[in-house]
Amino acid sequence: MGNWKKEYEEIKVPENMKERMEASIARAKKDKRKVKKVKLWKTCTSAAAVLAIVLILPNTSQTAAAAMQQIPLLGNLFKITTVREYQVDEERNMANVKVPQVEVQDSTDGNTDTDTAAQAKKSADAINFDIEEETNKLIDEFKESMKNEEGYQDIYIDSKVLTDNDRLFSLELILYQGAGSGYEQHKHYTVDKLTGKELTLKDLCGNDYVDTISEEVKKQMKEQMATDESVKYWLDDPDVPEWNFDKIAEDQDFYVDAEGHVVICFNEYDVAPGSMGCVEFTMPQTVTLNE
């Protein structure tokens, strides 16, 4: 894992309601930019090699090809169902809520062993618990405000499967809350299908991931602001020193995309004004297989 930083440093660089809800969200997000995806050029550790082998090293060597043949296909390990729906369509209150639930499917091809299935179930339970907490909080706040007739408000909750291949499953939970101005946040969950374990950045990038990724995020922020005057991040800004970005959190939100790239995610107002919306920084992984 110690080679990761060294290699990185060497790199050169019904319909009516839906329409109203979408219109409301569009108005609230009128000045927001689309999610930024910034490439963090970095080399991940050998710990990422096992994870990424089927994603970014197809047939690059006889060793890689042989290793891929030994990895079972686990494409149907998870499925998403809607466990709860909540809708309100009133003049002052709108809600369009679909709460997802991650389910572990029974293996029909014998590729999922008992230990993996058990761990996958634990991961799914933990994800579902977190989703329930997050969504209940927004729904309860919405109901309370509606009961007290506190102005205009709307909430939108949905989910999207970002990655579902033979090795990885990544789910995005979308949470939007509007009351005068809007606030959108995303949460992500990524599971390694081979082990059934929910992944962390430390699993993928080793012990020094916080400092290394943070410095690269700062570098890319500066590059973006230098090339596009409409881009604004809170970085080295003397006017708002308390808001300036310093480091990613140890439990920083992220996901792994279909190409095997680690994507670092920030919600609105985390590192930039609301006009920037949610921002993402994509890190193309480069790994070396242990032979």
Tab-separated table of C-alpha atoms in Angstrom:
chain	number	residue	atom	x	y	z
A	1	MET	CA	0.000	0.000	0.000
A	2	GLY	CA	2.933	2.317	0.532
A	3	ASN	CA	3.574	2.395	-3.243
A	4	TRP	CA	0.246	4.124	-3.897
A	5	LYS	CA	1.365	7.604	-2.841
A	6	LYS	CA	4.762	7.245	-4.491
A	7	GLU	CA	3.244	6.171	-7.807
A	8	TYR	CA	0.634	8.902	-7.564
A	9	GLU	CA	3.325	11.573	-7.128
A	10	GLU	CA	5.121	10.295	-10.234
A	11	ILE	CA	2.043	10.553	-12.441
A	12	LYS	CA	1.790	13.395	-14.947
A	13	VAL	CA	-0.942	14.722	-14.953
A	14	PRO	CA	-50.083	10.323	-10.827
A	15	GLU	CA	-48.245	12.293	-13.959
A	16	ASN	CA	-49.565	15.664	-12.776
A	17	MET	CA	-47.749	15.352	-9.491
A	18	LYS	CA	-44.591	14.172	-11.154
A	19	GLU	CA	-44.607	17.183	-13.475
A	20	ARG	CA	-45.146	19.575	-10.583
A	21	MET	CA	-42.418	17.955	-8.527
A	22	GLU	CA	-39.947	18.046	-11.388
A	23	ALA	CA	-40.815	21.679	-12.077
A	24	SER	CA	-40.315	22.551	-8.420
A	25	ILE	CA	-36.952	20.847	-8.307
A	26	ALA	CA	-35.928	22.502	-11.560
A	27	ARG	CA	-36.759	25.933	-10.160
A	28	ALA	CA	-34.882	25.289	-6.936
A	29	LYS	CA	-31.886	24.045	-8.899
A	30	LYS	CA	-32.073	26.683	-11.630
A	31	ASP	CA	-28.667	28.156	-10.919
A	32	LYS	CA	-26.998	24.928	-10.000
A	33	ARG	CA	-24.410	23.419	-12.244
A	34	LYS	CA	-24.364	19.805	-13.229
A	35	VAL	CA	-22.357	17.504	-11.055
A	36	LYS	CA	-18.663	18.019	-11.627
A	37	LYS	CA	-16.597	14.984	-12.355
A	38	VAL	CA	-12.920	15.705	-11.923
A	39	LYS	CA	-10.318	13.098	-12.606
A	40	LEU	CA	-8.009	12.365	-9.726
A	41	TRP	CA	-5.032	10.732	-11.377
A	42	LYS	CA	-3.774	8.291	-8.842
A	43	THR	CA	-2.430	4.780	-8.533
A	44	CYS	CA	-4.224	2.617	-6.019
A	45	THR	CA	-2.665	-0.059	-3.917
A	46	SER	CA	-2.399	-3.785	-4.338
A	47	ALA	CA	-5.494	-4.011	-2.123
A	48	ALA	CA	-7.408	-2.459	-5.009
A	49	ALA	CA	-5.903	-4.925	-7.457
A	50	VAL	CA	-8.086	-7.786	-6.315
A	51	LEU	CA	-11.158	-5.538	-6.423
A	52	ALA	CA	-10.486	-4.048	-9.839
A	53	ILE	CA	-9.156	-7.036	-11.730
A	54	VAL	CA	-12.361	-7.767	-13.626
A	55	LEU	CA	-13.068	-4.063	-14.113
A	56	ILE	CA	-9.938	-2.527	-15.563
A	57	LEU	CA	-7.498	-5.257	-16.487
A	58	PRO	CA	-9.270	-7.394	-19.092
A	59	ASN	CA	-6.788	-9.613	-20.904
A	60	THR	CA	-3.756	-7.430	-20.190
A	61	SER	CA	-1.704	-10.497	-19.394
A	62	GLN	CA	-1.979	-14.248	-19.169
A	63	THR	CA	-1.983	-13.893	-15.387
A	64	ALA	CA	-4.862	-11.425	-15.472
A	65	ALA	CA	-6.843	-13.571	-17.882
A	66	ALA	CA	-6.321	-16.659	-15.755
A	67	ALA	CA	-7.288	-14.797	-12.609
A	68	MET	CA	-10.504	-13.541	-14.191
A	69	GLN	CA	-11.475	-17.068	-15.165
A	70	GLN	CA	-11.286	-18.055	-11.494
A	71	ILE	CA	-13.638	-15.291	-10.299
A	72	PRO	CA	-17.300	-16.384	-10.236
A	73	LEU	CA	-19.922	-14.278	-11.991
A	74	LEU	CA	-22.053	-12.621	-9.347
A	75	GLY	CA	-24.048	-10.165	-11.429
A	76	ASN	CA	-27.421	-10.961	-9.860
A	77	LEU	CA	-26.466	-10.978	-6.199
A	78	PHE	CA	-28.477	-7.847	-5.313
A	79	LYS	CA	-31.754	-6.341	-6.400
A	80	ILE	CA	-33.565	-3.132	-5.440
A	81	THR	CA	-37.214	-3.006	-4.450
A	82	THR	CA	-39.353	-0.072	-3.329
A	83	VAL	CA	-40.226	-0.755	0.290
A	84	ARG	CA	-42.166	2.451	0.928
A	85	GLU	CA	-43.924	5.115	-1.109
A	86	TYR	CA	-45.190	8.427	0.199
A	87	GLN	CA	-46.861	11.034	-1.987
A	88	VAL	CA	-48.482	14.377	-1.336
A	89	ASP	CA	-49.844	16.695	-4.024
A	90	GLU	CA	-51.215	19.866	-2.503
A	91	GLU	CA	-50.924	23.547	-3.300
A	92	ARG	CA	-48.328	24.172	-0.602
A	93	ASN	CA	-46.894	20.697	-0.077
A	94	MET	CA	-45.488	18.159	-2.497
A	95	ALA	CA	-43.803	14.857	-1.759
A	96	ASN	CA	-42.616	12.185	-4.133
A	97	VAL	CA	-40.907	9.495	-2.102
A	98	LYS	CA	-39.761	6.045	-3.116
A	99	VAL	CA	-37.669	4.391	-0.437
A	100	PRO	CA	-35.413	1.639	-1.804
A	101	GLN	CA	-34.452	-1.595	-0.123
A	102	VAL	CA	-31.471	-3.749	-1.017
A	103	GLU	CA	-32.265	-7.445	-1.198
A	104	VAL	CA	-29.883	-10.369	-1.558
A	105	GLN	CA	-31.122	-12.820	-4.131
A	106	ASP	CA	-30.842	-16.558	-3.723
A	107	SER	CA	-28.132	-17.979	-5.940
A	108	THR	CA	-29.445	-20.190	-8.702
A	109	ASP	CA	-26.105	-20.915	-10.345
A	110	GLY	CA	-24.060	-21.987	-7.330
A	111	ASN	CA	-21.588	-19.108	-7.737
A	112	THR	CA	-22.302	-17.522	-4.355
A	113	ASP	CA	-20.900	-19.428	-1.393
A	114	THR	CA	-22.553	-19.482	2.015
A	115	ASP	CA	-20.096	-17.084	3.664
A	116	THR	CA	-20.423	-14.524	0.875
A	117	ALA	CA	-24.216	-14.723	0.958
A	118	ALA	CA	-24.241	-14.261	4.731
A	119	GLN	CA	-21.900	-11.257	4.547
A	120	ALA	CA	-23.912	-9.779	1.676
A	121	LYS	CA	-27.047	-10.061	3.807
A	122	LYS	CA	-25.297	-8.218	6.666
A	123	SER	CA	-24.188	-5.481	4.286
A	124	ALA	CA	-27.680	-5.160	2.824
A	125	ASP	CA	-29.195	-4.941	6.311
A	126	ALA	CA	-26.755	-2.185	7.299
A	127	ILE	CA	-27.446	-0.242	4.103
A	128	ASN	CA	-31.205	-0.595	4.528
A	129	PHE	CA	-30.980	0.591	8.129
A	130	ASP	CA	-29.088	3.704	7.063
A	131	ILE	CA	-31.527	4.387	4.217
A	132	GLU	CA	-34.470	4.036	6.594
A	133	GLU	CA	-32.936	6.502	9.048
A	134	GLU	CA	-32.164	9.077	6.373
A	135	THR	CA	-35.540	8.880	4.658
A	136	ASN	CA	-37.584	8.790	7.864
A	137	LYS	CA	-35.869	11.972	9.005
A	138	LEU	CA	-36.885	13.893	5.885
A	139	ILE	CA	-40.422	12.507	5.851
A	140	ASP	CA	-40.948	13.294	9.540
A	141	GLU	CA	-39.703	16.858	9.060
A	142	PHE	CA	-41.996	17.266	6.063
A	143	LYS	CA	-45.032	15.984	7.974
A	144	GLU	CA	-44.292	18.235	10.931
A	145	SER	CA	-44.002	21.319	8.736
A	146	MET	CA	-47.168	20.367	6.874
A	147	LYS	CA	-49.024	19.977	10.168
A	148	ASN	CA	-47.837	23.388	11.312
A	149	GLU	CA	-48.624	24.937	7.921
A	150	GLU	CA	-45.112	26.305	7.598
A	151	GLY	CA	-44.941	27.806	4.102
A	152	TYR	CA	-44.274	25.887	0.903
A	153	GLN	CA	-42.204	22.732	0.869
A	154	ASP	CA	-41.436	19.655	-1.135
A	155	ILE	CA	-39.334	16.539	-0.759
A	156	TYR	CA	-38.073	14.072	-3.302
A	157	ILE	CA	-36.476	10.732	-2.454
A	158	ASP	CA	-35.371	8.144	-4.971
A	159	SER	CA	-32.445	5.897	-5.780
A	160	LYS	CA	-30.328	4.838	-8.701
A	161	VAL	CA	-28.136	1.798	-9.253
A	162	LEU	CA	-24.859	3.231	-10.523
A	163	THR	CA	-22.916	-0.003	-10.877
A	164	ASP	CA	-24.084	-3.604	-11.022
A	165	ASN	CA	-21.569	-5.845	-12.740
A	166	ASP	CA	-19.938	-9.167	-11.983
A	167	ARG	CA	-17.878	-7.724	-9.156
A	168	LEU	CA	-19.418	-4.524	-7.782
A	169	PHE	CA	-22.742	-3.082	-6.716
A	170	SER	CA	-23.055	0.681	-6.127
A	171	LEU	CA	-26.297	2.366	-5.099
A	172	GLU	CA	-27.050	6.089	-4.938
A	173	LEU	CA	-29.705	7.461	-2.588
A	174	ILE	CA	-31.058	10.842	-3.743
A	175	LEU	CA	-32.521	13.156	-1.108
A	176	TYR	CA	-33.991	16.546	-1.984
A	177	GLN	CA	-35.652	18.919	0.444
A	178	GLY	CA	-37.136	22.224	-0.678
A	179	ALA	CA	-38.483	24.997	1.531
A	180	GLY	CA	-37.865	28.376	-0.027
A	181	SER	CA	-34.475	27.254	-1.255
A	182	GLY	CA	-33.639	23.644	-1.974
A	183	TYR	CA	-31.019	21.312	-0.579
A	184	GLU	CA	-29.949	18.123	-2.307
A	185	GLN	CA	-27.738	15.399	-0.928
A	186	HIS	CA	-26.628	12.042	-2.221
A	187	LYS	CA	-25.473	8.992	-0.284
A	188	HIS	CA	-23.684	6.059	-1.818
A	189	TYR	CA	-23.176	2.426	-0.921
A	190	THR	CA	-20.723	0.075	-2.649
A	191	VAL	CA	-20.470	-3.665	-2.045
A	192	ASP	CA	-17.839	-6.121	-3.250
A	193	LYS	CA	-19.845	-9.061	-4.576
A	194	LEU	CA	-16.972	-11.501	-4.194
A	195	THR	CA	-16.884	-11.044	-0.411
A	196	GLY	CA	-20.287	-9.500	0.262
A	197	LYS	CA	-18.548	-6.695	2.183
A	198	GLU	CA	-19.501	-3.028	1.956
A	199	LEU	CA	-16.338	-1.252	0.847
A	200	THR	CA	-14.547	1.714	2.406
A	201	LEU	CA	-11.947	4.041	0.941
A	202	LYS	CA	-9.367	2.445	3.202
A	203	ASP	CA	-10.172	-0.935	1.666
A	204	LEU	CA	-9.463	0.498	-1.769
A	205	CYS	CA	-6.654	2.979	-1.238
A	206	GLY	CA	-4.759	2.111	1.924
A	207	ASN	CA	-4.049	3.963	5.151
A	208	ASP	CA	-2.893	7.307	3.704
A	209	TYR	CA	-5.918	7.888	1.479
A	210	VAL	CA	-7.169	10.976	3.377
A	211	ASP	CA	-4.126	13.173	2.776
A	212	THR	CA	-3.386	11.928	-0.726
A	213	ILE	CA	-6.910	12.275	-2.068
A	214	SER	CA	-7.405	15.611	-0.291
A	215	GLU	CA	-4.358	17.155	-1.943
A	216	GLU	CA	-5.506	15.971	-5.338
A	217	VAL	CA	-9.004	17.357	-4.749
A	218	LYS	CA	-7.472	20.749	-3.949
A	219	LYS	CA	-5.327	20.596	-7.070
A	220	GLN	CA	-8.291	19.830	-9.272
A	221	MET	CA	-10.410	22.518	-7.621
A	222	LYS	CA	-7.732	25.093	-8.439
A	223	GLU	CA	-7.477	23.878	-12.024
A	224	GLN	CA	-11.228	24.111	-12.510
A	225	MET	CA	-11.476	27.605	-11.068
A	226	ALA	CA	-8.541	28.744	-13.206
A	227	THR	CA	-10.152	27.560	-16.431
A	228	ASP	CA	-13.809	28.425	-15.730
A	229	GLU	CA	-14.741	31.620	-13.903
A	230	SER	CA	-18.219	30.267	-13.142
A	231	VAL	CA	-16.709	27.489	-11.016
A	232	LYS	CA	-16.303	28.335	-7.356
A	233	TYR	CA	-15.005	26.220	-4.485
A	234	TRP	CA	-14.323	27.247	-0.920
A	235	LEU	CA	-10.566	26.897	-1.058
A	236	ASP	CA	-8.028	29.322	0.423
A	237	ASP	CA	-10.774	31.961	0.512
A	238	PRO	CA	-9.973	34.663	3.116
A	239	ASP	CA	-13.609	35.791	3.163
A	240	VAL	CA	-14.884	32.446	4.470
A	241	PRO	CA	-11.954	30.783	6.248
A	242	GLU	CA	-14.281	28.633	8.328
A	243	TRP	CA	-15.737	27.070	5.167
A	244	ASN	CA	-12.499	26.402	3.300
A	245	PHE	CA	-11.913	22.814	2.266
A	246	ASP	CA	-9.076	21.150	4.148
A	247	LYS	CA	-9.403	17.380	3.958
A	248	ILE	CA	-11.902	14.726	3.048
A	249	ALA	CA	-13.528	12.945	5.971
A	250	GLU	CA	-12.310	9.516	6.976
A	251	ASP	CA	-15.774	8.236	6.099
A	252	GLN	CA	-16.027	10.397	2.975
A	253	ASP	CA	-18.902	9.487	0.693
A	254	PHE	CA	-17.861	7.718	-2.508
A	255	TYR	CA	-18.805	5.027	-4.972
A	256	VAL	CA	-17.070	2.920	-7.604
A	257	ASP	CA	-18.356	3.400	-11.130
A	258	ALA	CA	-18.824	0.792	-13.851
A	259	GLU	CA	-15.300	1.384	-15.174
A	260	GLY	CA	-13.734	0.736	-11.795
A	261	HIS	CA	-13.059	4.382	-10.922
A	262	VAL	CA	-13.385	5.570	-7.347
A	263	VAL	CA	-15.622	8.664	-7.302
A	264	ILE	CA	-15.355	11.050	-4.326
A	265	CYS	CA	-18.680	12.777	-3.597
A	266	PHE	CA	-19.636	16.009	-1.853
A	267	ASN	CA	-23.149	17.279	-1.165
A	268	GLU	CA	-24.379	20.813	-1.712
A	269	TYR	CA	-22.560	23.378	0.418
A	270	ASP	CA	-19.929	20.869	1.556
A	271	VAL	CA	-17.097	22.425	-0.445
A	272	ALA	CA	-18.794	25.026	-2.635
A	273	PRO	CA	-21.728	27.446	-2.874
A	274	GLY	CA	-25.148	25.995	-3.590
A	275	SER	CA	-24.906	27.104	-7.221
A	276	MET	CA	-22.355	24.319	-7.765
A	277	GLY	CA	-24.772	21.631	-6.628
A	278	CYS	CA	-23.410	18.228	-5.645
A	279	VAL	CA	-19.882	17.735	-6.917
A	280	GLU	CA	-17.918	14.588	-7.683
A	281	PHE	CA	-14.246	13.897	-8.270
A	282	THR	CA	-13.407	10.789	-10.263
A	283	MET	CA	-10.198	8.845	-9.723
A	284	PRO	CA	-9.134	6.495	-12.517
A	285	GLN	CA	-7.503	3.530	-10.806
A	286	THR	CA	-4.283	1.980	-12.013
A	287	VAL	CA	-3.435	-1.313	-10.402
A	288	THR	CA	-0.818	-4.014	-10.692
A	289	LEU	CA	-1.774	-7.614	-10.123
A	290	ASN	CA	0.175	-9.773	-7.728
A	291	GLU	CA	1.316	-12.764	-9.705
